[in-house]
PDB file of C-alpha atoms in Angstrom:
ATOM      1  CA  MET L  24     -36.302 -47.092 -64.805  1.00 40.00           C
ATOM      2  CA  ALA L  25     -38.677 -44.730 -63.081  1.00 47.00           C
ATOM      3  CA  THR L  26     -40.234 -41.837 -64.906  1.00 50.00           C
ATOM      4  CA  TYR L  27     -39.851 -38.566 -63.092  1.00 49.00           C
ATOM      5  CA  ASP L  28     -42.842 -36.240 -63.031  1.00 50.00           C
ATOM      6  CA  PRO L  29     -42.148 -32.974 -61.179  1.00 46.00           C
ATOM      7  CA  ARG L  30     -45.827 -32.749 -60.225  1.00 44.00           C
ATOM      8  CA  MET L  31     -45.588 -35.898 -58.118  1.00 52.00           C
ATOM      9  CA  PRO L  32     -46.280 -34.694 -54.564  1.00 52.00           C
ATOM     10  CA  GLU L  33     -44.234 -37.429 -52.904  1.00 59.00           C
ATOM     11  CA  LEU L  34     -40.991 -36.098 -54.383  1.00 59.00           C
ATOM     12  CA  THR L  35     -39.378 -33.984 -51.717  1.00 63.00           C
ATOM     13  CA  PRO L  36     -36.599 -31.549 -52.678  1.00 68.00           C
ATOM     14  CA  ALA L  37     -34.047 -34.089 -51.420  1.00 64.00           C
ATOM     15  CA  LEU L  38     -35.553 -36.858 -53.540  1.00 62.00           C
ATOM     16  CA  LYS L  39     -35.725 -34.612 -56.598  1.00 65.00           C
ATOM     17  CA  ALA L  40     -32.061 -33.612 -56.138  1.00 67.00           C
ATOM     18  CA  ALA L  41     -31.037 -37.263 -55.766  1.00 62.00           C
ATOM     19  CA  TRP L  42     -33.190 -38.197 -58.747  1.00 62.00           C
ATOM     20  CA  ASP L  43     -31.553 -35.546 -60.915  1.00 66.00           C
ATOM     21  CA  THR L  44     -28.003 -36.773 -60.157  1.00 62.00           C
ATOM     22  CA  ALA L  45     -28.549 -40.547 -60.083  1.00 62.00           C
ATOM     23  CA  THR L  46     -27.697 -42.603 -63.134  1.00 56.00           C
ATOM     24  CA  VAL L  47     -29.537 -45.717 -62.074  1.00 56.00           C
ATOM     25  CA  ILE L  48     -32.867 -45.375 -60.364  1.00 63.00           C
ATOM     26  CA  LEU L  49     -34.624 -48.522 -59.318  1.00 69.00           C
ATOM     27  CA  ASP L  50     -38.172 -48.166 -58.166  1.00 76.00           C
ATOM     28  CA  HIS L  51     -40.696 -50.626 -56.929  1.00 80.00           C
ATOM     29  CA  GLU L  52     -44.297 -50.350 -55.839  1.00 87.00           C
ATOM     30  CA  GLN L  53     -46.342 -52.938 -53.992  1.00 88.00           C
ATOM     31  CA  GLN L  54     -49.651 -52.984 -52.188  1.00 91.00           C
ATOM     32  CA  VAL L  55     -49.579 -54.155 -48.569  1.00 89.00           C
ATOM     33  CA  GLY L  56     -53.087 -54.553 -47.222  1.00 91.00           C
ATOM     34  CA  HIS L  57     -54.753 -51.185 -47.735  1.00 94.00           C
ATOM     35  CA  TRP L  58     -51.443 -49.387 -48.226  1.00 94.00           C
ATOM     36  CA  ILE L  59     -49.316 -48.775 -51.306  1.00 92.00           C
ATOM     37  CA  VAL L  60     -45.579 -48.836 -50.632  1.00 91.00           C
ATOM     38  CA  LYS L  61     -43.331 -47.035 -53.117  1.00 88.00           C
ATOM     39  CA  ALA L  62     -39.577 -47.385 -52.695  1.00 86.00           C
ATOM     40  CA  TRP L  63     -36.656 -45.897 -54.628  1.00 79.00           C
ATOM     41  CA  TRP L  64     -33.041 -47.028 -54.749  1.00 74.00           C
ATOM     42  CA  MET L  65     -30.624 -44.599 -56.351  1.00 71.00           C
ATOM     43  CA  LEU L  66     -27.185 -45.594 -57.507  1.00 66.00           C
ATOM     44  CA  ASN L  67     -25.022 -42.653 -58.456  1.00 60.00           C
ATOM     45  CA  PRO L  68     -22.099 -42.847 -60.868  1.00 54.00           C
ATOM     46  CA  HIS L  69     -19.085 -44.722 -59.538  1.00 52.00           C
ATOM     47  CA  GLU L  70     -20.853 -46.220 -56.533  1.00 58.00           C
ATOM     48  CA  ALA L  71     -19.693 -49.702 -55.746  1.00 55.00           C
ATOM     49  CA  ALA L  72     -22.869 -51.016 -54.245  1.00 58.00           C
ATOM     50  CA  MET L  73     -26.485 -50.157 -53.972  1.00 59.00           C
ATOM     51  CA  SER L  74     -27.543 -49.255 -50.464  1.00 60.00           C
ATOM     52  CA  SER L  75     -28.827 -52.112 -48.363  1.00 65.00           C
ATOM     53  CA  GLY L  76     -32.243 -50.495 -48.353  1.00 73.00           C
ATOM     54  CA  PRO L  77     -34.117 -47.898 -50.348  1.00 81.00           C
ATOM     55  CA  THR L  78     -33.085 -44.274 -50.138  1.00 77.00           C
ATOM     56  CA  HIS L  79     -36.714 -43.116 -50.131  1.00 80.00           C
ATOM     57  CA  VAL L  80     -40.001 -44.778 -49.158  1.00 86.00           C
ATOM     58  CA  VAL L  81     -43.526 -43.407 -49.514  1.00 87.00           C
ATOM     59  CA  ILE L  82     -46.541 -45.102 -47.937  1.00 91.00           C
ATOM     60  CA  ASP L  83     -49.888 -44.077 -49.442  1.00 92.00           C
ATOM     61  CA  ILE L  84     -53.334 -45.270 -48.536  1.00 93.00           C
ATOM     62  CA  ALA L  85     -55.020 -47.313 -51.258  1.00 93.00           C
ATOM     63  CA  PRO L  86     -57.980 -45.613 -52.936  1.00 93.00           C
ATOM     64  CA  ASP L  87     -60.291 -48.471 -51.928  1.00 94.00           C
ATOM     65  CA  ALA L  88     -59.277 -48.478 -48.232  1.00 94.00           C
ATOM     66  CA  PRO L  89     -62.225 -48.573 -45.813  1.00 95.00           C
ATOM     67  CA  SER L  90     -62.908 -45.609 -43.557  1.00 95.00           C
ATOM     68  CA  ASP L  91     -61.698 -47.375 -40.374  1.00 95.00           C
ATOM     69  CA  VAL L  92     -58.273 -47.929 -41.971  1.00 94.00           C
ATOM     70  CA  ARG L  93     -58.201 -44.279 -43.033  1.00 93.00           C
ATOM     71  CA  ARG L  94     -59.027 -43.190 -39.470  1.00 94.00           C
ATOM     72  CA  ARG L  95     -56.322 -45.375 -37.888  1.00 93.00           C
ATOM     73  CA  GLY L  96     -53.643 -44.282 -40.333  1.00 92.00           C
ATOM     74  CA  VAL L  97     -50.273 -45.979 -40.467  1.00 91.00           C
ATOM     75  CA  THR L  98     -49.928 -48.220 -37.417  1.00 92.00           C
ATOM     76  CA  SER L  99     -47.012 -50.212 -36.025  1.00 92.00           C
ATOM     77  CA  GLY L 100     -48.540 -53.311 -37.644  1.00 91.00           C
ATOM     78  CA  VAL L 101     -48.507 -51.590 -41.026  1.00 91.00           C
ATOM     79  CA  MET L 102     -44.879 -50.599 -40.467  1.00 92.00           C
ATOM     80  CA  ARG L 103     -43.924 -54.222 -39.670  1.00 93.00           C
ATOM     81  CA  ASP L 104     -45.589 -55.331 -42.912  1.00 92.00           C
ATOM     82  CA  VAL L 105     -43.846 -52.549 -44.824  1.00 91.00           C
ATOM     83  CA  GLU L 106     -40.480 -53.575 -43.350  1.00 90.00           C
ATOM     84  CA  ARG L 107     -40.989 -57.154 -44.556  1.00 92.00           C
ATOM     85  CA  VAL L 108     -42.039 -56.002 -48.031  1.00 90.00           C
ATOM     86  CA  ILE L 109     -39.069 -53.634 -48.332  1.00 89.00           C
ATOM     87  CA  GLY L 110     -36.747 -56.495 -47.370  1.00 87.00           C
ATOM     88  CA  ASP L 111     -38.257 -58.594 -50.164  1.00 87.00           C
ATOM     89  CA  MET L 112     -37.973 -55.680 -52.618  1.00 84.00           C
ATOM     90  CA  THR L 113     -34.337 -55.124 -51.668  1.00 81.00           C
ATOM     91  CA  ARG L 114     -33.413 -58.779 -52.173  1.00 82.00           C
ATOM     92  CA  THR L 115     -35.106 -58.773 -55.581  1.00 81.00           C
ATOM     93  CA  LEU L 116     -33.427 -55.559 -56.693  1.00 77.00           C
ATOM     94  CA  HIS L 117     -29.961 -56.612 -55.475  1.00 72.00           C
ATOM     95  CA  GLU L 118     -30.254 -59.657 -57.733  1.00 76.00           C
ATOM     96  CA  SER L 119     -31.332 -57.635 -60.792  1.00 74.00           C
ATOM     97  CA  PRO L 120     -29.039 -57.364 -63.842  1.00 74.00           C
ATOM     98  CA  GLN L 121     -29.288 -53.555 -63.724  1.00 69.00           C
ATOM     99  CA  THR L 122     -27.758 -53.438 -60.248  1.00 68.00           C
ATOM    100  CA  ALA L 123     -25.074 -55.995 -61.094  1.00 70.00           C
ATOM    101  CA  ASN L 124     -24.118 -54.008 -64.209  1.00 72.00           C
ATOM    102  CA  ALA L 125     -23.696 -50.770 -62.233  1.00 70.00           C
ATOM    103  CA  ALA L 126     -21.532 -52.546 -59.630  1.00 73.00           C
ATOM    104  CA  GLU L 127     -19.401 -54.068 -62.391  1.00 78.00           C
ATOM    105  CA  GLN L 128     -18.882 -50.634 -63.966  1.00 78.00           C
ATOM    106  CA  ALA L 129     -17.757 -49.260 -60.604  1.00 80.00           C
ATOM    107  CA  ARG L 130     -15.283 -52.141 -60.151  1.00 84.00           C
ATOM    108  CA  ASN L 131     -13.924 -51.481 -63.636  1.00 87.00           C
ATOM    109  CA  GLU L 132     -13.373 -47.863 -62.659  1.00 87.00           C
ATOM    110  CA  LEU L 133     -11.532 -48.988 -59.505  1.00 91.00           C
ATOM    111  CA  THR L 134      -9.270 -51.187 -61.619  1.00 92.00           C
ATOM    112  CA  GLY L 135      -8.660 -48.338 -64.067  1.00 93.00           C
ATOM    113  CA  ARG L 136      -7.764 -45.902 -61.306  1.00 93.00           C
ATOM    114  CA  ALA L 137      -5.456 -48.478 -59.698  1.00 94.00           C
ATOM    115  CA  GLN L 138      -3.630 -48.978 -62.997  1.00 94.00           C
ATOM    116  CA  LYS L 139      -3.017 -45.213 -63.293  1.00 94.00           C
ATOM    117  CA  MET L 140      -1.324 -45.004 -59.883  1.00 92.00           C
ATOM    118  CA  PRO L 141       2.424 -44.481 -59.538  1.00 90.00           C
ATOM    119  CA  PRO L 142       4.216 -47.857 -59.578  1.00 84.00           C
ATOM    120  CA  GLY L 143       5.018 -47.937 -55.872  1.00 82.00           C
ATOM    121  CA  PRO L 144       6.307 -46.026 -52.879  1.00 83.00           C
ATOM    122  CA  ARG L 145      10.004 -46.444 -53.752  1.00 84.00           C
ATOM    123  CA  GLY L 146      10.175 -43.681 -56.383  1.00 79.00           C
ATOM    124  CA  ASN L 147       8.102 -40.672 -55.401  1.00 82.00           C
ATOM    125  CA  SER L 148       6.643 -41.897 -52.126  1.00 84.00           C
ATOM    126  CA  ALA L 149       4.578 -38.758 -51.461  1.00 86.00           C
ATOM    127  CA  ALA L 150       2.842 -39.039 -54.859  1.00 89.00           C
ATOM    128  CA  TYR L 151       2.227 -42.767 -54.380  1.00 91.00           C
ATOM    129  CA  TYR L 152       0.818 -42.404 -50.878  1.00 91.00           C
ATOM    130  CA  ARG L 153      -1.374 -39.478 -51.941  1.00 91.00           C
ATOM    131  CA  ALA L 154      -2.754 -41.524 -54.867  1.00 93.00           C
ATOM    132  CA  LEU L 155      -3.219 -44.581 -52.636  1.00 94.00           C
ATOM    133  CA  SER L 156      -5.016 -42.590 -49.968  1.00 92.00           C
ATOM    134  CA  ASP L 157      -7.246 -40.909 -52.564  1.00 92.00           C
ATOM    135  CA  LEU L 158      -8.056 -44.252 -54.203  1.00 93.00           C
ATOM    136  CA  TYR L 159      -8.917 -45.924 -50.906  1.00 93.00           C
ATOM    137  CA  GLU L 160     -11.016 -42.999 -49.635  1.00 90.00           C
ATOM    138  CA  TRP L 161     -12.875 -42.743 -52.955  1.00 87.00           C
ATOM    139  CA  TRP L 162     -13.653 -46.458 -52.995  1.00 88.00           C
ATOM    140  CA  LYS L 163     -14.702 -46.479 -49.332  1.00 86.00           C
ATOM    141  CA  ASP L 164     -17.003 -43.505 -49.973  1.00 80.00           C
ATOM    142  CA  THR L 165     -18.742 -45.403 -52.781  1.00 77.00           C
ATOM    143  CA  GLY L 166     -20.248 -47.675 -50.171  1.00 73.00           C
ATOM    144  CA  ALA L 167     -18.250 -50.770 -51.053  1.00 77.00           C
ATOM    145  CA  PRO L 168     -18.818 -53.372 -48.324  1.00 76.00           C
ATOM    146  CA  ALA L 169     -15.134 -54.396 -48.110  1.00 84.00           C
ATOM    147  CA  PRO L 170     -13.081 -51.513 -49.513  1.00 89.00           C
ATOM    148  CA  ALA L 171      -9.702 -52.734 -48.228  1.00 93.00           C
ATOM    149  CA  ASN L 172     -10.127 -56.129 -49.878  1.00 93.00           C
ATOM    150  CA  ASP L 173     -11.184 -54.564 -53.181  1.00 92.00           C
ATOM    151  CA  VAL L 174      -8.397 -51.957 -53.288  1.00 94.00           C
ATOM    152  CA  ALA L 175      -5.735 -54.508 -52.310  1.00 95.00           C
ATOM    153  CA  GLU L 176      -6.950 -56.839 -55.059  1.00 94.00           C
ATOM    154  CA  ALA L 177      -7.010 -54.027 -57.645  1.00 94.00           C
ATOM    155  CA  LEU L 178      -3.423 -53.080 -56.729  1.00 95.00           C
ATOM    156  CA  GLY L 179      -2.206 -56.671 -56.582  1.00 93.00           C
ATOM    157  CA  ILE L 180      -1.018 -56.372 -52.977  1.00 94.00           C
ATOM    158  CA  SER L 181      -2.073 -58.084 -49.771  1.00 94.00           C
ATOM    159  CA  LYS L 182      -4.530 -56.453 -47.423  1.00 95.00           C
ATOM    160  CA  ALA L 183      -1.801 -56.288 -44.755  1.00 95.00           C
ATOM    161  CA  THR L 184       0.456 -54.406 -47.185  1.00 94.00           C
ATOM    162  CA  LEU L 185      -2.391 -52.043 -48.019  1.00 94.00           C
ATOM    163  CA  TRP L 186      -2.932 -51.265 -44.327  1.00 94.00           C
ATOM    164  CA  THR L 187       0.815 -50.702 -43.835  1.00 93.00           C
ATOM    165  CA  GLN L 188       0.910 -48.338 -46.804  1.00 92.00           C
ATOM    166  CA  LEU L 189      -2.198 -46.472 -45.617  1.00 93.00           C
ATOM    167  CA  ARG L 190      -0.508 -45.993 -42.220  1.00 92.00           C
ATOM    168  CA  ALA L 191       2.514 -44.595 -44.051  1.00 89.00           C
ATOM    169  CA  ALA L 192       0.195 -42.286 -46.019  1.00 89.00           C
ATOM    170  CA  ARG L 193      -1.264 -41.015 -42.738  1.00 87.00           C
ATOM    171  CA  SER L 194       2.259 -40.296 -41.512  1.00 85.00           C
ATOM    172  CA  TYR L 195       2.497 -37.960 -44.512  1.00 77.00           C
ATOM    173  CA  GLY L 196      -0.731 -36.325 -43.326  1.00 76.00           C
ATOM    174  CA  LEU L 197      -2.862 -38.003 -45.986  1.00 69.00           C
ATOM    175  CA  GLY L 198      -6.074 -39.961 -45.540  1.00 61.00           C
ATOM    176  CA  ARG L 199      -8.425 -40.363 -42.630  1.00 60.00           C
ATOM    177  CA  GLU L 200      -7.863 -42.353 -39.468  1.00 53.00           C
ATOM    178  CA  GLU L 201      -9.268 -45.810 -39.979  1.00 51.00           C
ATOM    179  CA  GLU L 202      -9.898 -48.902 -37.912  1.00 48.00           C
ATOM    180  CA  HIS L 203      -9.589 -52.277 -39.577  1.00 48.00           C
TER     181      HIS L 203
END
């Protein structure tokens, strides 16, 4: 877990705001040639998946960098190297137990919310469709890569049934238009 120091110049207001609300902050630092790459991944409560890449990246020149590197600054070659390193960092962090634990907690919350839904559309259809639409939109907004599959599984229905029910929810004026 990263340690936040408000005096750190690389923390923009957006990064500080994200840092203050995130529950899991994964950070990684690596030197690439004469450059130090710092990357942060922030996973907020109830997010299903960490972003595919870092939410913030800072590239600093190494203290021992020669003057010609300092004069050139960050070049396209440096950016290609940084892209490769960030890809490696992302793969490593996606495999970490900390990330897996946060994703598991989010899935448990999905299951819990699904269990609290009305039993089906036959009783109070408006309440069911509202709850279904809210559940699906919430899960989709967490960044889950396949929200329809996950919600259908949590509800114990097929994906086709889920789509049919979401269309019915839209006919009630609930939910957002969606392509599948």
